[in-house]
């Protein structure tokens, strides 16, 4: 066997190992900086090998543990409920669009695509949800607006149904006397695990990282999600930094606050659950995104 052939696989494996390590280094750096002593960062900068470990940033953040726990609970509820509802509605919309015999199929597809290009504007959008649907200071305001249905996800799932699910499966169900609903539940959805997992991951990321809806619709502290709470904390720290030069009291308070490490600690608090959840979706992610991306 030629030497080049024998070296090819080990080199490919080495490349992907190095690529994986390079991908993990930023997360490792963020975590290490979050537990580094503040003075050490001021003197030596960011480093993967800190001279002194200090958990002051996490202690500072978890002084108000009750608020953080409530915000985490709100985020988990909105993410869980929103992801399930969004995947269900997306599938119920995408499957009929994938069927050639659907009346007005092209018109519905055009209207769906139209929403990706144009919107009604922020003011009418906000007034509609607040005055007509009464979503001010409710959990639904962090589930429905902008997040519950994505035209891109519908088109992706429609392409998966049209190109991956054989028409013979639908025909066999029809011959056996199954209704459209039964065909969808018993035959189509069990074969659509890759695209369902992919859309679920997209929705999970969208709901978990959303802070914009919370900023617009939520005034009560008990209903704030974790992303908006962290945004407010970060803005408060930034405000103290800007005012420290003009106020001796703010400067004294700032000197005791881990301003650099607190930013990294906030990032870790926000991203850690996603790092835990992602491996469960990875098995289906690639096949779902590639199959659904084929033009139907």
PDB file of C-alpha atoms in Angstrom:
ATOM      1  CA  UNK A   1       0.000   0.000   0.000  1.00  0.00           C
ATOM      2  CA  UNK A   2       1.445   3.439  -0.935  1.00  0.00           C
ATOM      3  CA  UNK A   3       2.655   5.623   1.913  1.00  0.00           C
ATOM      4  CA  UNK A   4       0.287   8.445   0.859  1.00  0.00           C
ATOM      5  CA  UNK A   5      -2.721   6.140   1.165  1.00  0.00           C
ATOM      6  CA  UNK A   6      -1.661   4.923   4.607  1.00  0.00           C
ATOM      7  CA  UNK A   7      -1.137   8.465   5.854  1.00  0.00           C
ATOM      8  CA  UNK A   8      -4.377   9.865   4.442  1.00  0.00           C
ATOM      9  CA  UNK A   9      -6.820   8.634   7.103  1.00  0.00           C
ATOM     10  CA  UNK A  10      -4.611   9.555  10.106  1.00  0.00           C
ATOM     11  CA  UNK A  11      -4.091  13.032   8.651  1.00  0.00           C
ATOM     12  CA  UNK A  12      -7.812  13.483   8.096  1.00  0.00           C
ATOM     13  CA  UNK A  13      -8.507  12.356  11.669  1.00  0.00           C
ATOM     14  CA  UNK A  14      -5.817  14.704  12.981  1.00  0.00           C
ATOM     15  CA  UNK A  15      -7.303  17.610  11.043  1.00  0.00           C
ATOM     16  CA  UNK A  16     -10.780  17.083  12.495  1.00  0.00           C
ATOM     17  CA  UNK A  17      -9.389  16.620  16.013  1.00  0.00           C
ATOM     18  CA  UNK A  18      -7.526  19.926  15.720  1.00  0.00           C
ATOM     19  CA  UNK A  19     -10.624  21.564  14.249  1.00  0.00           C
ATOM     20  CA  UNK A  20     -12.749  20.321  17.171  1.00  0.00           C
ATOM     21  CA  UNK A  21     -10.188  21.574  19.686  1.00  0.00           C
ATOM     22  CA  UNK A  22     -10.060  24.967  17.958  1.00  0.00           C
ATOM     23  CA  UNK A  23     -13.874  25.150  18.097  1.00  0.00           C
ATOM     24  CA  UNK A  24     -13.916  24.403  21.824  1.00  0.00           C
ATOM     25  CA  UNK A  25     -11.143  26.836  22.755  1.00  0.00           C
ATOM     26  CA  UNK A  26     -13.392  29.959  22.782  1.00  0.00           C
ATOM     27  CA  UNK A  27     -15.829  28.277  25.185  1.00  0.00           C
ATOM     28  CA  UNK A  28     -12.954  27.144  27.370  1.00  0.00           C
ATOM     29  CA  UNK A  29     -11.498  30.667  27.368  1.00  0.00           C
ATOM     30  CA  UNK A  30     -14.828  32.231  28.339  1.00  0.00           C
ATOM     31  CA  UNK A  31     -15.241  29.814  31.254  1.00  0.00           C
ATOM     32  CA  UNK A  32     -11.662  30.208  32.483  1.00  0.00           C
ATOM     33  CA  UNK A  33     -11.833  33.990  32.313  1.00  0.00           C
ATOM     34  CA  UNK A  34     -15.117  33.901  34.253  1.00  0.00           C
ATOM     35  CA  UNK A  35     -13.344  32.191  37.189  1.00  0.00           C
ATOM     36  CA  UNK A  36     -10.137  34.247  36.962  1.00  0.00           C
ATOM     37  CA  UNK A  37      -9.277  36.885  39.556  1.00  0.00           C
ATOM     38  CA  UNK A  38     -10.186  40.378  38.341  1.00  0.00           C
ATOM     39  CA  UNK A  39      -6.794  41.891  39.186  1.00  0.00           C
ATOM     40  CA  UNK A  40      -5.058  39.098  37.326  1.00  0.00           C
ATOM     41  CA  UNK A  41      -6.998  39.996  34.174  1.00  0.00           C
ATOM     42  CA  UNK A  42      -6.164  43.690  34.586  1.00  0.00           C
ATOM     43  CA  UNK A  43      -2.455  42.893  34.897  1.00  0.00           C
ATOM     44  CA  UNK A  44      -2.018  39.985  32.465  1.00  0.00           C
ATOM     45  CA  UNK A  45      -5.087  40.022  30.224  1.00  0.00           C
ATOM     46  CA  UNK A  46      -7.139  37.000  29.181  1.00  0.00           C
ATOM     47  CA  UNK A  47      -5.379  33.659  29.476  1.00  0.00           C
ATOM     48  CA  UNK A  48      -6.159  29.956  29.363  1.00  0.00           C
ATOM     49  CA  UNK A  49      -3.810  29.510  32.322  1.00  0.00           C
ATOM     50  CA  UNK A  50      -4.827  32.039  34.996  1.00  0.00           C
ATOM     51  CA  UNK A  51      -2.475  32.901  37.826  1.00  0.00           C
ATOM     52  CA  UNK A  52      -5.292  33.052  40.376  1.00  0.00           C
ATOM     53  CA  UNK A  53      -8.760  31.474  40.489  1.00  0.00           C
ATOM     54  CA  UNK A  54     -11.642  33.514  41.858  1.00  0.00           C
ATOM     55  CA  UNK A  55     -15.397  32.852  41.711  1.00  0.00           C
ATOM     56  CA  UNK A  56     -16.305  36.443  42.624  1.00  0.00           C
ATOM     57  CA  UNK A  57     -18.227  36.975  39.368  1.00  0.00           C
ATOM     58  CA  UNK A  58     -20.563  34.056  40.046  1.00  0.00           C
ATOM     59  CA  UNK A  59     -20.925  35.093  43.694  1.00  0.00           C
ATOM     60  CA  UNK A  60     -21.887  38.585  42.567  1.00  0.00           C
ATOM     61  CA  UNK A  61     -24.433  37.305  40.053  1.00  0.00           C
ATOM     62  CA  UNK A  62     -26.015  34.774  42.398  1.00  0.00           C
ATOM     63  CA  UNK A  63     -26.486  37.265  45.228  1.00  0.00           C
ATOM     64  CA  UNK A  64     -30.035  37.550  43.861  1.00  0.00           C
ATOM     65  CA  UNK A  65     -30.442  33.819  43.288  1.00  0.00           C
ATOM     66  CA  UNK A  66     -34.242  33.966  43.537  1.00  0.00           C
ATOM     67  CA  UNK A  67     -34.516  36.334  40.572  1.00  0.00           C
ATOM     68  CA  UNK A  68     -32.100  34.269  38.458  1.00  0.00           C
ATOM     69  CA  UNK A  69     -33.984  31.072  39.311  1.00  0.00           C
ATOM     70  CA  UNK A  70     -37.314  32.687  38.339  1.00  0.00           C
ATOM     71  CA  UNK A  71     -35.842  33.968  35.080  1.00  0.00           C
ATOM     72  CA  UNK A  72     -34.416  30.538  34.287  1.00  0.00           C
ATOM     73  CA  UNK A  73     -37.825  29.012  34.978  1.00  0.00           C
ATOM     74  CA  UNK A  74     -39.549  31.497  32.655  1.00  0.00           C
ATOM     75  CA  UNK A  75     -37.003  30.776  29.912  1.00  0.00           C
ATOM     76  CA  UNK A  76     -37.338  27.005  30.288  1.00  0.00           C
ATOM     77  CA  UNK A  77     -41.148  27.148  30.173  1.00  0.00           C
ATOM     78  CA  UNK A  78     -41.236  29.457  27.147  1.00  0.00           C
ATOM     79  CA  UNK A  79     -38.584  27.419  25.337  1.00  0.00           C
ATOM     80  CA  UNK A  80     -40.261  24.078  26.028  1.00  0.00           C
ATOM     81  CA  UNK A  81     -43.827  25.147  25.217  1.00  0.00           C
ATOM     82  CA  UNK A  82     -42.806  27.368  22.309  1.00  0.00           C
ATOM     83  CA  UNK A  83     -40.635  24.718  20.663  1.00  0.00           C
ATOM     84  CA  UNK A  84     -43.355  22.055  20.822  1.00  0.00           C
ATOM     85  CA  UNK A  85     -46.070  24.381  19.514  1.00  0.00           C
ATOM     86  CA  UNK A  86     -43.841  25.798  16.808  1.00  0.00           C
ATOM     87  CA  UNK A  87     -42.759  22.390  15.498  1.00  0.00           C
ATOM     88  CA  UNK A  88     -46.383  21.169  15.507  1.00  0.00           C
ATOM     89  CA  UNK A  89     -47.732  24.223  13.659  1.00  0.00           C
ATOM     90  CA  UNK A  90     -44.818  24.170  11.202  1.00  0.00           C
ATOM     91  CA  UNK A  91     -45.420  20.499  10.382  1.00  0.00           C
ATOM     92  CA  UNK A  92     -49.172  21.021  10.011  1.00  0.00           C
ATOM     93  CA  UNK A  93     -48.536  23.860   7.563  1.00  0.00           C
ATOM     94  CA  UNK A  94     -45.634  22.264   5.670  1.00  0.00           C
ATOM     95  CA  UNK A  95     -47.172  18.853   5.030  1.00  0.00           C
ATOM     96  CA  UNK A  96     -50.223  20.079   3.051  1.00  0.00           C
ATOM     97  CA  UNK A  97     -47.953  22.370   1.022  1.00  0.00           C
ATOM     98  CA  UNK A  98     -45.870  19.326   0.053  1.00  0.00           C
ATOM     99  CA  UNK A  99     -48.901  17.499  -1.378  1.00  0.00           C
ATOM    100  CA  UNK A 100     -49.326  18.088  -5.145  1.00  0.00           C
ATOM    101  CA  UNK A 101     -53.120  17.918  -4.985  1.00  0.00           C
ATOM    102  CA  UNK A 102     -53.603  20.741  -2.469  1.00  0.00           C
ATOM    103  CA  UNK A 103     -55.886  23.480  -3.884  1.00  0.00           C
ATOM    104  CA  UNK A 104     -54.241  26.929  -4.060  1.00  0.00           C
ATOM    105  CA  UNK A 105     -50.896  25.344  -3.193  1.00  0.00           C
ATOM    106  CA  UNK A 106     -48.863  27.873  -5.170  1.00  0.00           C
ATOM    107  CA  UNK A 107     -50.829  30.809  -3.774  1.00  0.00           C
ATOM    108  CA  UNK A 108     -50.284  29.695  -0.187  1.00  0.00           C
ATOM    109  CA  UNK A 109     -46.582  29.150  -0.869  1.00  0.00           C
ATOM    110  CA  UNK A 110     -46.300  32.651  -2.327  1.00  0.00           C
ATOM    111  CA  UNK A 111     -48.077  34.219   0.657  1.00  0.00           C
ATOM    112  CA  UNK A 112     -45.745  32.339   2.969  1.00  0.00           C
ATOM    113  CA  UNK A 113     -42.674  33.521   1.068  1.00  0.00           C
ATOM    114  CA  UNK A 114     -44.075  37.076   0.962  1.00  0.00           C
ATOM    115  CA  UNK A 115     -43.849  37.300   4.759  1.00  0.00           C
ATOM    116  CA  UNK A 116     -40.085  36.707   4.532  1.00  0.00           C
ATOM    117  CA  UNK A 117     -39.693  39.872   2.439  1.00  0.00           C
ATOM    118  CA  UNK A 118     -42.190  42.339   3.926  1.00  0.00           C
ATOM    119  CA  UNK A 119     -43.696  43.068   7.324  1.00  0.00           C
ATOM    120  CA  UNK A 120     -46.396  45.365   8.627  1.00  0.00           C
ATOM    121  CA  UNK A 121     -44.053  47.556  10.667  1.00  0.00           C
ATOM    122  CA  UNK A 122     -43.196  47.588  14.363  1.00  0.00           C
ATOM    123  CA  UNK A 123     -45.931  49.958  15.575  1.00  0.00           C
ATOM    124  CA  UNK A 124     -48.903  48.022  14.089  1.00  0.00           C
ATOM    125  CA  UNK A 125     -47.238  44.761  15.101  1.00  0.00           C
ATOM    126  CA  UNK A 126     -46.885  45.885  18.725  1.00  0.00           C
ATOM    127  CA  UNK A 127     -50.352  47.448  18.938  1.00  0.00           C
ATOM    128  CA  UNK A 128     -51.964  44.307  17.521  1.00  0.00           C
ATOM    129  CA  UNK A 129     -50.423  42.011  20.114  1.00  0.00           C
ATOM    130  CA  UNK A 130     -50.982  44.363  23.061  1.00  0.00           C
ATOM    131  CA  UNK A 131     -54.455  45.774  22.383  1.00  0.00           C
ATOM    132  CA  UNK A 132     -56.130  43.037  20.342  1.00  0.00           C
ATOM    133  CA  UNK A 133     -54.573  39.929  21.912  1.00  0.00           C
ATOM    134  CA  UNK A 134     -53.760  41.330  25.373  1.00  0.00           C
ATOM    135  CA  UNK A 135     -50.265  39.860  25.531  1.00  0.00           C
ATOM    136  CA  UNK A 136     -48.721  42.544  27.713  1.00  0.00           C
ATOM    137  CA  UNK A 137     -46.974  40.936  30.711  1.00  0.00           C
ATOM    138  CA  UNK A 138     -47.880  37.375  29.776  1.00  0.00           C
ATOM    139  CA  UNK A 139     -45.771  34.337  28.954  1.00  0.00           C
ATOM    140  CA  UNK A 140     -47.497  34.101  25.574  1.00  0.00           C
ATOM    141  CA  UNK A 141     -45.852  37.374  24.578  1.00  0.00           C
ATOM    142  CA  UNK A 142     -42.512  35.531  24.688  1.00  0.00           C
ATOM    143  CA  UNK A 143     -43.850  32.548  22.728  1.00  0.00           C
ATOM    144  CA  UNK A 144     -46.039  33.887  19.896  1.00  0.00           C
ATOM    145  CA  UNK A 145     -44.627  37.125  18.386  1.00  0.00           C
ATOM    146  CA  UNK A 146     -41.967  36.517  15.709  1.00  0.00           C
ATOM    147  CA  UNK A 147     -41.125  33.055  17.061  1.00  0.00           C
ATOM    148  CA  UNK A 148     -44.112  30.725  16.839  1.00  0.00           C
ATOM    149  CA  UNK A 149     -44.014  30.311  13.050  1.00  0.00           C
ATOM    150  CA  UNK A 150     -41.061  30.850  10.736  1.00  0.00           C
ATOM    151  CA  UNK A 151     -41.587  30.879   6.963  1.00  0.00           C
ATOM    152  CA  UNK A 152     -38.055  29.555   6.465  1.00  0.00           C
ATOM    153  CA  UNK A 153     -38.734  26.557   8.707  1.00  0.00           C
ATOM    154  CA  UNK A 154     -41.994  25.821   6.876  1.00  0.00           C
ATOM    155  CA  UNK A 155     -40.255  25.865   3.490  1.00  0.00           C
ATOM    156  CA  UNK A 156     -37.447  23.681   4.837  1.00  0.00           C
ATOM    157  CA  UNK A 157     -39.883  21.107   6.218  1.00  0.00           C
ATOM    158  CA  UNK A 158     -42.021  21.220   3.083  1.00  0.00           C
ATOM    159  CA  UNK A 159     -38.975  20.385   0.965  1.00  0.00           C
ATOM    160  CA  UNK A 160     -38.157  17.480   3.277  1.00  0.00           C
ATOM    161  CA  UNK A 161     -41.667  16.051   3.000  1.00  0.00           C
ATOM    162  CA  UNK A 162     -41.722  16.480  -0.795  1.00  0.00           C
ATOM    163  CA  UNK A 163     -38.264  15.025  -1.512  1.00  0.00           C
ATOM    164  CA  UNK A 164     -37.710  12.455   1.230  1.00  0.00           C
ATOM    165  CA  UNK A 165     -41.078  10.853   2.017  1.00  0.00           C
ATOM    166  CA  UNK A 166     -42.023   8.461  -0.845  1.00  0.00           C
ATOM    167  CA  UNK A 167     -45.443   9.066  -2.355  1.00  0.00           C
ATOM    168  CA  UNK A 168     -46.041   5.320  -2.164  1.00  0.00           C
ATOM    169  CA  UNK A 169     -46.251   5.547   1.624  1.00  0.00           C
ATOM    170  CA  UNK A 170     -49.102   8.041   1.412  1.00  0.00           C
ATOM    171  CA  UNK A 171     -50.796   5.920  -1.240  1.00  0.00           C
ATOM    172  CA  UNK A 172     -50.515   2.768   0.879  1.00  0.00           C
ATOM    173  CA  UNK A 173     -52.135   4.545   3.798  1.00  0.00           C
ATOM    174  CA  UNK A 174     -54.934   5.792   1.563  1.00  0.00           C
ATOM    175  CA  UNK A 175     -55.531   2.284   0.179  1.00  0.00           C
ATOM    176  CA  UNK A 176     -55.770   0.928   3.729  1.00  0.00           C
ATOM    177  CA  UNK A 177     -58.486   3.473   4.470  1.00  0.00           C
ATOM    178  CA  UNK A 178     -56.443   5.789   6.698  1.00  0.00           C
ATOM    179  CA  UNK A 179     -57.530   9.408   6.955  1.00  0.00           C
ATOM    180  CA  UNK A 180     -55.183  12.285   6.126  1.00  0.00           C
ATOM    181  CA  UNK A 181     -54.679  12.950   9.835  1.00  0.00           C
ATOM    182  CA  UNK A 182     -53.836   9.315  10.536  1.00  0.00           C
ATOM    183  CA  UNK A 183     -51.406   9.204   7.609  1.00  0.00           C
ATOM    184  CA  UNK A 184     -49.734  12.334   8.931  1.00  0.00           C
ATOM    185  CA  UNK A 185     -49.443  11.087  12.525  1.00  0.00           C
ATOM    186  CA  UNK A 186     -48.755   7.382  11.958  1.00  0.00           C
ATOM    187  CA  UNK A 187     -46.702   7.416   8.742  1.00  0.00           C
ATOM    188  CA  UNK A 188     -45.262  10.838   7.943  1.00  0.00           C
ATOM    189  CA  UNK A 189     -44.076  12.099  11.328  1.00  0.00           C
ATOM    190  CA  UNK A 190     -42.250   8.888  12.406  1.00  0.00           C
ATOM    191  CA  UNK A 191     -40.230   9.098   9.162  1.00  0.00           C
ATOM    192  CA  UNK A 192     -39.474  12.790   9.674  1.00  0.00           C
ATOM    193  CA  UNK A 193     -37.310  12.604  12.787  1.00  0.00           C
ATOM    194  CA  UNK A 194     -34.303  14.349  11.130  1.00  0.00           C
ATOM    195  CA  UNK A 195     -36.217  17.451  10.027  1.00  0.00           C
ATOM    196  CA  UNK A 196     -38.253  17.565  13.245  1.00  0.00           C
ATOM    197  CA  UNK A 197     -35.034  17.512  15.292  1.00  0.00           C
ATOM    198  CA  UNK A 198     -33.510  20.189  13.067  1.00  0.00           C
ATOM    199  CA  UNK A 199     -36.504  22.528  13.334  1.00  0.00           C
ATOM    200  CA  UNK A 200     -36.662  21.824  17.074  1.00  0.00           C
ATOM    201  CA  UNK A 201     -33.041  22.895  17.435  1.00  0.00           C
ATOM    202  CA  UNK A 202     -33.679  26.087  15.468  1.00  0.00           C
ATOM    203  CA  UNK A 203     -36.674  26.911  17.656  1.00  0.00           C
ATOM    204  CA  UNK A 204     -34.881  26.004  20.865  1.00  0.00           C
ATOM    205  CA  UNK A 205     -32.048  28.398  20.017  1.00  0.00           C
ATOM    206  CA  UNK A 206     -34.493  31.144  19.042  1.00  0.00           C
ATOM    207  CA  UNK A 207     -36.570  30.884  22.200  1.00  0.00           C
ATOM    208  CA  UNK A 208     -33.618  30.476  24.545  1.00  0.00           C
ATOM    209  CA  UNK A 209     -31.693  33.443  23.143  1.00  0.00           C
ATOM    210  CA  UNK A 210     -34.677  35.766  22.759  1.00  0.00           C
ATOM    211  CA  UNK A 211     -34.648  38.904  24.869  1.00  0.00           C
ATOM    212  CA  UNK A 212     -36.312  41.328  22.439  1.00  0.00           C
ATOM    213  CA  UNK A 213     -39.897  40.220  23.091  1.00  0.00           C
ATOM    214  CA  UNK A 214     -39.281  40.359  26.812  1.00  0.00           C
ATOM    215  CA  UNK A 215     -37.958  43.912  26.510  1.00  0.00           C
ATOM    216  CA  UNK A 216     -41.054  45.017  24.576  1.00  0.00           C
ATOM    217  CA  UNK A 217     -43.849  43.197  26.389  1.00  0.00           C
ATOM    218  CA  UNK A 218     -42.657  42.517  29.951  1.00  0.00           C
ATOM    219  CA  UNK A 219     -42.560  45.103  32.756  1.00  0.00           C
ATOM    220  CA  UNK A 220     -42.779  42.766  35.756  1.00  0.00           C
ATOM    221  CA  UNK A 221     -39.504  41.445  37.166  1.00  0.00           C
ATOM    222  CA  UNK A 222     -41.060  38.067  37.937  1.00  0.00           C
ATOM    223  CA  UNK A 223     -41.756  37.444  34.230  1.00  0.00           C
ATOM    224  CA  UNK A 224     -38.344  38.398  32.844  1.00  0.00           C
ATOM    225  CA  UNK A 225     -36.458  35.644  31.058  1.00  0.00           C
ATOM    226  CA  UNK A 226     -32.799  34.907  31.709  1.00  0.00           C
ATOM    227  CA  UNK A 227     -31.496  36.556  28.528  1.00  0.00           C
ATOM    228  CA  UNK A 228     -33.168  39.886  29.230  1.00  0.00           C
ATOM    229  CA  UNK A 229     -32.149  39.733  32.881  1.00  0.00           C
ATOM    230  CA  UNK A 230     -28.517  39.232  31.846  1.00  0.00           C
ATOM    231  CA  UNK A 231     -28.820  42.069  29.344  1.00  0.00           C
ATOM    232  CA  UNK A 232     -30.027  44.380  32.104  1.00  0.00           C
ATOM    233  CA  UNK A 233     -27.174  43.282  34.382  1.00  0.00           C
ATOM    234  CA  UNK A 234     -24.651  43.935  31.632  1.00  0.00           C
ATOM    235  CA  UNK A 235     -26.124  47.383  30.950  1.00  0.00           C
ATOM    236  CA  UNK A 236     -25.962  48.195  34.664  1.00  0.00           C
ATOM    237  CA  UNK A 237     -22.293  47.231  34.777  1.00  0.00           C
ATOM    238  CA  UNK A 238     -21.614  49.307  31.659  1.00  0.00           C
ATOM    239  CA  UNK A 239     -23.413  52.276  33.249  1.00  0.00           C
ATOM    240  CA  UNK A 240     -21.205  52.051  36.331  1.00  0.00           C
ATOM    241  CA  UNK A 241     -18.093  51.913  34.158  1.00  0.00           C
ATOM    242  CA  UNK A 242     -19.125  55.054  32.280  1.00  0.00           C
ATOM    243  CA  UNK A 243     -20.021  56.947  35.467  1.00  0.00           C
ATOM    244  CA  UNK A 244     -17.011  55.871  37.536  1.00  0.00           C
ATOM    245  CA  UNK A 245     -14.832  58.721  36.275  1.00  0.00           C
ATOM    246  CA  UNK A 246     -17.324  61.398  37.389  1.00  0.00           C
ATOM    247  CA  UNK A 247     -18.420  59.922  40.710  1.00  0.00           C
ATOM    248  CA  UNK A 248     -16.200  58.821  43.565  1.00  0.00           C
ATOM    249  CA  UNK A 249     -18.952  56.583  44.986  1.00  0.00           C
ATOM    250  CA  UNK A 250     -19.416  54.806  41.668  1.00  0.00           C
ATOM    251  CA  UNK A 251     -15.654  54.438  41.334  1.00  0.00           C
ATOM    252  CA  UNK A 252     -15.395  52.870  44.777  1.00  0.00           C
ATOM    253  CA  UNK A 253     -18.243  50.466  43.997  1.00  0.00           C
ATOM    254  CA  UNK A 254     -16.739  49.617  40.635  1.00  0.00           C
ATOM    255  CA  UNK A 255     -13.374  48.793  42.185  1.00  0.00           C
ATOM    256  CA  UNK A 256     -15.068  46.015  44.175  1.00  0.00           C
ATOM    257  CA  UNK A 257     -17.028  44.656  41.233  1.00  0.00           C
ATOM    258  CA  UNK A 258     -15.556  41.992  38.907  1.00  0.00           C
ATOM    259  CA  UNK A 259     -16.452  43.947  35.780  1.00  0.00           C
ATOM    260  CA  UNK A 260     -14.440  41.867  33.289  1.00  0.00           C
ATOM    261  CA  UNK A 261     -15.141  38.410  34.661  1.00  0.00           C
ATOM    262  CA  UNK A 262     -18.849  39.172  35.141  1.00  0.00           C
ATOM    263  CA  UNK A 263     -19.292  39.508  31.380  1.00  0.00           C
ATOM    264  CA  UNK A 264     -17.884  36.033  30.838  1.00  0.00           C
ATOM    265  CA  UNK A 265     -19.919  34.599  33.705  1.00  0.00           C
ATOM    266  CA  UNK A 266     -23.086  36.002  32.124  1.00  0.00           C
ATOM    267  CA  UNK A 267     -22.146  34.333  28.838  1.00  0.00           C
ATOM    268  CA  UNK A 268     -21.618  30.987  30.568  1.00  0.00           C
ATOM    269  CA  UNK A 269     -24.932  31.203  32.416  1.00  0.00           C
ATOM    270  CA  UNK A 270     -26.731  31.857  29.143  1.00  0.00           C
ATOM    271  CA  UNK A 271     -25.009  29.297  26.930  1.00  0.00           C
ATOM    272  CA  UNK A 272     -24.389  26.340  29.265  1.00  0.00           C
ATOM    273  CA  UNK A 273     -27.857  24.719  28.884  1.00  0.00           C
ATOM    274  CA  UNK A 274     -27.558  24.884  25.088  1.00  0.00           C
ATOM    275  CA  UNK A 275     -24.216  23.099  25.181  1.00  0.00           C
ATOM    276  CA  UNK A 276     -25.908  20.321  27.140  1.00  0.00           C
ATOM    277  CA  UNK A 277     -28.917  20.097  24.790  1.00  0.00           C
ATOM    278  CA  UNK A 278     -27.102  20.223  21.450  1.00  0.00           C
ATOM    279  CA  UNK A 279     -25.645  16.666  21.477  1.00  0.00           C
ATOM    280  CA  UNK A 280     -29.163  15.209  21.646  1.00  0.00           C
ATOM    281  CA  UNK A 281     -30.055  16.926  18.343  1.00  0.00           C
ATOM    282  CA  UNK A 282     -26.741  16.434  16.576  1.00  0.00           C
ATOM    283  CA  UNK A 283     -27.608  12.908  15.417  1.00  0.00           C
ATOM    284  CA  UNK A 284     -30.398  14.217  13.178  1.00  0.00           C
ATOM    285  CA  UNK A 285     -29.234  17.751  12.473  1.00  0.00           C
ATOM    286  CA  UNK A 286     -27.042  17.195   9.401  1.00  0.00           C
ATOM    287  CA  UNK A 287     -29.413  14.809   7.618  1.00  0.00           C
ATOM    288  CA  UNK A 288     -32.386  17.068   8.357  1.00  0.00           C
ATOM    289  CA  UNK A 289     -30.817  20.276   7.100  1.00  0.00           C
ATOM    290  CA  UNK A 290     -29.369  18.693   3.937  1.00  0.00           C
ATOM    291  CA  UNK A 291     -32.530  16.788   3.022  1.00  0.00           C
ATOM    292  CA  UNK A 292     -34.790  19.760   3.639  1.00  0.00           C
ATOM    293  CA  UNK A 293     -32.533  22.137   1.697  1.00  0.00           C
ATOM    294  CA  UNK A 294     -33.126  20.331  -1.616  1.00  0.00           C
ATOM    295  CA  UNK A 295     -35.461  22.342  -3.814  1.00  0.00           C
ATOM    296  CA  UNK A 296     -38.918  20.772  -4.093  1.00  0.00           C
TER     297      UNK A 296
END
